Tab-separated table of C-alpha atoms and ligand atoms in Angstrom:
chain	number	residue	atom	x	y	z
A	720	MET	CA	12.258	11.815	-8.453
A	721	ARG	CA	12.537	13.850	-5.260
A	722	GLN	CA	15.503	11.984	-3.800
A	723	ARG	CA	17.477	15.206	-3.306
A	724	GLU	CA	14.868	16.474	-0.872
A	725	LYS	CA	15.762	15.798	2.715
A	726	ILE	CA	14.199	12.764	4.360
A	727	LYS	CA	12.394	13.832	7.514
A	728	ILE	CA	13.345	12.021	10.711
A	729	LYS	CA	10.471	11.500	13.149
A	730	THR	CA	10.848	11.648	16.916
A	731	PRO	CA	9.587	8.746	19.059
A	732	ARG	CA	6.627	10.942	20.036
A	733	GLU	CA	5.791	11.602	16.394
A	734	ILE	CA	6.057	7.903	15.602
A	735	ASN	CA	3.623	7.188	18.435
A	736	LEU	CA	1.193	9.665	16.885
A	737	MET	CA	1.623	7.960	13.516
A	738	LYS	CA	0.922	4.623	15.237
A	739	GLU	CA	-2.366	6.055	16.536
A	740	SER	CA	-3.253	7.037	12.987
A	741	GLY	CA	-2.229	3.573	11.801
A	742	ASN	CA	-4.405	1.925	14.452
A	743	VAL	CA	-7.499	3.687	13.075
A	744	LEU	CA	-6.479	2.625	9.573
A	745	ALA	CA	-5.939	-1.015	10.612
A	746	ALA	CA	-9.356	-1.105	12.267
A	747	CYS	CA	-10.885	0.454	9.143
A	748	HIS	CA	-9.303	-2.273	7.009
A	749	ASP	CA	-10.645	-4.945	9.392
A	750	MET	CA	-14.130	-3.448	9.051
A	751	LEU	CA	-13.837	-3.318	5.250
A	752	ALA	CA	-12.628	-6.939	5.119
A	753	ALA	CA	-15.863	-8.010	6.786
A	754	HIS	CA	-17.916	-6.110	4.182
A	755	CYS	CA	-15.932	-7.055	1.081
A	756	ARG	CA	-18.444	-9.656	-0.086
A	757	PRO	CA	-20.312	-10.471	-3.321
A	758	GLY	CA	-23.076	-7.960	-4.034
A	759	VAL	CA	-21.604	-4.913	-2.300
A	760	THR	CA	-20.653	-1.942	-4.463
A	761	THR	CA	-17.241	-0.370	-4.290
A	762	LYS	CA	-18.949	2.942	-3.512
A	763	GLU	CA	-20.633	1.409	-0.443
A	764	LEU	CA	-17.243	0.214	0.860
A	765	ASP	CA	-15.942	3.731	0.285
A	766	ARG	CA	-18.844	5.215	2.243
A	767	LEU	CA	-18.255	2.787	5.130
A	768	ALA	CA	-14.552	3.691	5.191
A	769	GLU	CA	-15.209	7.441	5.268
A	770	GLU	CA	-17.797	7.076	8.028
A	771	PHE	CA	-15.448	4.865	10.055
A	772	ILE	CA	-12.448	7.183	9.760
A	773	ARG	CA	-14.439	10.330	10.610
A	774	SER	CA	-16.162	8.630	13.559
A	775	HIS	CA	-12.692	7.864	14.952
A	776	GLY	CA	-11.596	11.489	14.690
A	777	GLY	CA	-9.584	11.070	11.510
A	778	VAL	CA	-9.701	12.545	8.033
A	779	PRO	CA	-9.671	10.376	4.891
A	780	THR	CA	-6.256	11.242	3.445
A	781	PHE	CA	-7.052	10.173	-0.111
A	782	LEU	CA	-10.292	12.140	-0.456
A	783	GLY	CA	-9.493	15.143	-2.636
A	784	TYR	CA	-5.789	14.247	-2.860
A	785	GLY	CA	-4.831	15.406	-6.335
A	786	GLY	CA	-8.581	15.498	-6.932
A	787	PHE	CA	-9.160	11.819	-6.070
A	788	PRO	CA	-12.898	11.370	-5.414
A	789	GLY	CA	-12.805	8.572	-2.814
A	790	THR	CA	-11.701	7.614	0.685
A	791	ILE	CA	-10.346	4.301	-0.616
A	792	CYS	CA	-8.683	3.244	-3.829
A	793	ILE	CA	-10.339	-0.029	-4.798
A	794	SER	CA	-8.750	-2.056	-7.561
A	795	ILE	CA	-10.297	-5.323	-8.760
A	796	ASN	CA	-8.575	-8.169	-10.635
A	797	ASP	CA	-6.521	-6.632	-13.481
A	798	GLU	CA	-6.703	-3.214	-11.812
A	799	VAL	CA	-3.392	-2.578	-10.071
A	800	VAL	CA	-3.985	0.541	-7.962
A	801	HIS	CA	-5.908	3.825	-7.835
A	802	GLY	CA	-9.283	2.342	-8.793
A	803	ILE	CA	-12.148	4.780	-8.151
A	804	PRO	CA	-15.122	3.669	-5.994
A	805	GLY	CA	-18.406	3.534	-7.899
A	806	PRO	CA	-21.382	1.337	-8.794
A	807	ARG	CA	-19.310	-1.764	-9.601
A	808	LEU	CA	-20.419	-4.843	-7.662
A	809	ILE	CA	-17.920	-7.108	-5.950
A	810	LYS	CA	-18.455	-10.654	-7.161
A	811	GLU	CA	-17.415	-14.186	-6.292
A	812	GLY	CA	-13.941	-14.936	-7.653
A	813	ASP	CA	-12.688	-11.334	-7.536
A	814	ILE	CA	-9.497	-10.216	-5.887
A	815	VAL	CA	-10.046	-6.779	-4.410
A	816	SER	CA	-7.178	-4.487	-3.436
A	817	ILE	CA	-8.200	-1.768	-0.996
A	818	ASP	CA	-5.735	1.038	-0.340
A	819	CYS	CA	-6.589	3.631	2.289
A	820	GLY	CA	-5.011	6.488	4.176
A	821	VAL	CA	-5.876	8.139	7.489
A	822	THR	CA	-4.795	11.534	8.767
A	823	LEU	CA	-5.127	11.741	12.553
A	824	ASN	CA	-3.887	14.756	14.520
A	825	GLY	CA	-1.999	15.798	11.398
A	826	TRP	CA	-0.162	12.487	10.919
A	827	VAL	CA	-0.724	10.202	7.942
A	828	SER	CA	-0.791	6.420	7.743
A	829	ASP	CA	-1.133	4.482	4.493
A	830	SER	CA	-1.776	0.784	3.928
A	831	ALA	CA	-3.334	-1.656	1.489
A	832	ARG	CA	-4.650	-5.195	1.596
A	833	THR	CA	-5.840	-7.533	-1.159
A	834	HIS	CA	-8.939	-9.595	-0.381
A	835	ILE	CA	-9.852	-12.878	-2.045
A	836	VAL	CA	-13.620	-13.082	-2.540
A	837	GLY	CA	-14.749	-16.705	-2.496
A	838	GLU	CA	-12.999	-19.211	-4.723
A	839	VAL	CA	-10.221	-18.133	-7.074
A	840	PRO	CA	-7.826	-20.192	-9.214
A	841	PRO	CA	-4.784	-21.485	-7.280
A	842	ALA	CA	-2.422	-19.234	-9.271
A	843	VAL	CA	-4.416	-16.151	-8.237
A	844	ARG	CA	-4.458	-17.187	-4.579
A	845	LYS	CA	-0.712	-17.700	-4.797
A	846	LEU	CA	-0.294	-14.229	-6.314
A	847	VAL	CA	-2.064	-12.643	-3.357
A	848	GLU	CA	-0.079	-14.701	-0.826
A	849	VAL	CA	3.291	-14.091	-2.489
A	850	THR	CA	2.599	-10.352	-2.684
A	851	LYS	CA	1.958	-10.299	1.068
A	852	GLU	CA	5.150	-12.311	1.618
A	853	CYS	CA	6.992	-9.755	-0.549
A	854	LEU	CA	5.742	-6.975	1.727
A	855	TYR	CA	7.075	-8.694	4.843
A	856	LEU	CA	10.385	-9.569	3.148
A	857	GLY	CA	10.713	-5.900	2.216
A	858	ILE	CA	9.902	-4.838	5.773
A	859	ALA	CA	12.587	-7.243	7.065
A	860	GLN	CA	15.142	-5.222	5.080
A	861	ALA	CA	13.899	-1.914	6.482
A	862	ARG	CA	16.544	-1.523	9.156
A	863	ALA	CA	18.949	1.231	10.082
A	864	GLY	CA	22.168	0.881	8.086
A	865	LYS	CA	20.503	-0.827	5.109
A	866	PHE	CA	19.723	1.028	1.887
A	867	ILE	CA	16.447	1.671	0.069
A	868	ARG	CA	17.709	-0.702	-2.624
A	869	ASP	CA	17.721	-3.635	-0.183
A	870	ILE	CA	13.927	-3.399	0.151
A	871	GLY	CA	13.313	-3.574	-3.601
A	872	LEU	CA	15.840	-6.356	-4.060
A	873	ALA	CA	14.069	-8.543	-1.483
A	874	VAL	CA	10.625	-7.882	-2.993
A	875	GLN	CA	11.759	-8.481	-6.561
A	876	LYS	CA	13.688	-11.649	-5.743
A	877	HIS	CA	10.696	-13.341	-4.139
A	878	ALA	CA	8.182	-12.173	-6.760
A	879	GLU	CA	10.326	-13.237	-9.692
A	880	ALA	CA	11.207	-16.580	-8.061
A	881	ASN	CA	7.457	-17.193	-8.386
A	882	ASN	CA	7.406	-15.927	-12.002
A	883	PHE	CA	5.352	-12.860	-11.143
A	884	GLY	CA	5.892	-9.355	-12.527
A	885	VAL	CA	6.953	-6.472	-10.259
A	886	VAL	CA	5.316	-3.164	-11.162
A	887	ARG	CA	7.968	-0.544	-11.897
A	888	VAL	CA	6.143	2.718	-12.555
A	889	LEU	CA	4.546	2.943	-9.093
A	890	VAL	CA	6.635	2.863	-5.933
A	891	GLY	CA	6.485	3.188	-2.152
A	892	HIS	CA	7.396	6.416	-0.387
A	893	GLY	CA	8.170	8.236	2.821
A	894	VAL	CA	5.188	9.125	5.017
A	895	GLY	CA	4.712	11.784	7.698
A	896	ARG	CA	2.594	14.888	7.837
A	897	GLN	CA	2.259	14.353	4.092
A	898	MET	CA	1.228	11.098	2.446
A	899	HIS	CA	4.070	11.287	-0.049
A	900	GLU	CA	7.444	12.368	1.280
A	901	PRO	CA	10.958	11.445	0.165
A	902	PRO	CA	12.386	8.913	-0.412
A	903	GLN	CA	10.805	6.844	-3.158
A	904	VAL	CA	10.801	3.126	-2.309
A	905	PRO	CA	10.931	1.039	-5.507
A	906	ASN	CA	9.896	-2.616	-5.407
A	907	TYR	CA	12.644	-3.617	-7.836
A	908	ASP	CA	16.345	-3.052	-8.301
A	909	THR	CA	16.912	0.317	-9.942
A	910	GLY	CA	20.665	-0.286	-9.833
A	911	MET	CA	21.073	2.532	-7.313
A	912	LYS	CA	21.552	2.043	-3.580
A	913	GLY	CA	19.412	5.045	-2.763
A	914	PRO	CA	19.457	6.676	0.665
A	915	GLN	CA	20.732	4.794	3.696
A	916	LEU	CA	18.027	3.979	6.226
A	917	LYS	CA	18.186	5.725	9.575
A	918	GLU	CA	16.254	5.412	12.808
A	919	GLY	CA	13.206	7.684	12.707
A	920	MET	CA	12.511	7.390	8.983
A	921	VAL	CA	8.963	6.288	8.172
A	922	LEU	CA	8.272	4.471	4.916
A	923	ALA	CA	5.271	3.065	3.084
A	924	ILE	CA	6.432	-0.205	1.579
A	925	GLU	CA	3.950	-1.382	-1.027
A	926	PRO	CA	4.677	-4.171	-3.488
A	927	MET	CA	2.335	-4.261	-6.490
A	928	ILE	CA	2.784	-7.672	-8.091
A	929	ASN	CA	1.253	-8.970	-11.322
A	930	LEU	CA	0.452	-12.538	-12.352
A	931	GLY	CA	1.889	-11.784	-15.799
A	932	THR	CA	3.812	-8.882	-17.253
A	933	PHE	CA	5.004	-6.052	-15.009
A	934	ASN	CA	3.764	-3.532	-17.560
A	935	VAL	CA	0.755	-1.453	-16.634
A	936	CYS	CA	-1.350	1.213	-18.356
A	937	GLN	CA	-3.537	3.964	-16.993
A	938	LEU	CA	-7.207	4.129	-17.937
A	939	ASP	CA	-8.677	7.308	-19.359
A	940	ASP	CA	-10.393	8.014	-16.011
A	941	GLY	CA	-7.000	9.531	-15.184
A	942	TRP	CA	-6.533	7.299	-12.133
A	943	THR	CA	-6.926	3.538	-12.501
A	944	TYR	CA	-3.865	1.520	-13.461
A	945	VAL	CA	-4.473	-1.880	-15.070
A	946	THR	CA	-2.074	-4.629	-16.105
A	947	ALA	CA	-1.092	-4.426	-19.770
A	948	ASP	CA	-2.026	-8.097	-20.295
A	949	HIS	CA	-5.194	-7.858	-18.120
A	950	GLN	CA	-4.037	-10.625	-15.804
A	951	PRO	CA	-4.666	-10.064	-12.073
A	952	SER	CA	-2.558	-7.878	-9.805
A	953	ALA	CA	-2.217	-7.755	-6.001
A	954	HIS	CA	-1.147	-4.966	-3.623
A	955	TRP	CA	-0.100	-5.071	0.026
A	956	GLU	CA	1.209	-2.086	1.941
A	957	HIS	CA	2.239	-1.085	5.444
A	958	THR	CA	3.604	2.140	6.883
A	959	VAL	CA	6.691	1.259	8.944
A	960	ALA	CA	9.117	3.151	11.163
A	961	ILE	CA	12.847	2.454	11.086
A	962	THR	CA	14.117	1.720	14.596
A	963	SER	CA	17.397	0.509	16.075
A	964	GLY	CA	16.139	-3.037	15.484
A	965	GLU	CA	13.292	-4.495	13.430
A	966	ALA	CA	11.048	-1.978	11.703
A	967	LYS	CA	7.950	-1.086	13.701
A	968	ILE	CA	4.820	-1.667	11.612
A	969	LEU	CA	2.494	1.268	12.247
A	970	THR	CA	-0.547	-0.035	10.331
A	971	ASP	CA	-0.986	-3.582	11.639
A	972	GLY	CA	-3.249	-2.651	14.553
A	973	LEU	CA	-0.950	-4.476	16.999
A	974	ASP	CA	0.640	-3.151	20.224
B	1703	MG	MG1	-1.498	3.242	-0.045
B	1704	MG	MG1	1.390	4.360	-0.403
């Protein structure tokens, strides 16, 4: 926990720069969505993402971060997050979570989407939809005067009302010049209010929701997390700025 470290407040100009970074990331995700089809390898999607980000003047934030070997984290079905791109083929019936980060002019943006490839069972489709709803319910709590806890409470309430498991060991975070800044942003109620939200804070809110148990384990590749019961998991994430009103989503490609 790094909660004692000071949370950096961004100026409106800095938030605009982060929005520019987020716009490249949103466009990259749109491009990847169009290519996330049966028969493509995860490595090919990674290559497309790196090429896209560099051609837009950005740097792939994840590449080399802690030694991570890819531009995207790509996590399929029971993989929760931090999946490594490689020769694996996307196939019909997969759910594919793609997490990506862009550094543009020194400012980081971070977001994730989960794609449904073809037909999946209704419960799996619902998992993906509810996880996205959890993200937006969390964002709705991200307002000046609220506390970090309010975000996790909103996410957990909606996920558990649908009998899904909320991942505990991985959390959202502050974003800025670094991908991971204080504060941590849990998706569940830790029992602590955490820091109060103030205008100019920028957070990555990122619910990771499992069809079954919330427990996860890490594979011996040192990166990939999978669900302990091997049921599917979904992940949605936006980088958002706290304003005097509703949070401004920096990674939706809008505005
Ligand atoms: Mg991310
Ligand atoms: Mg993140």
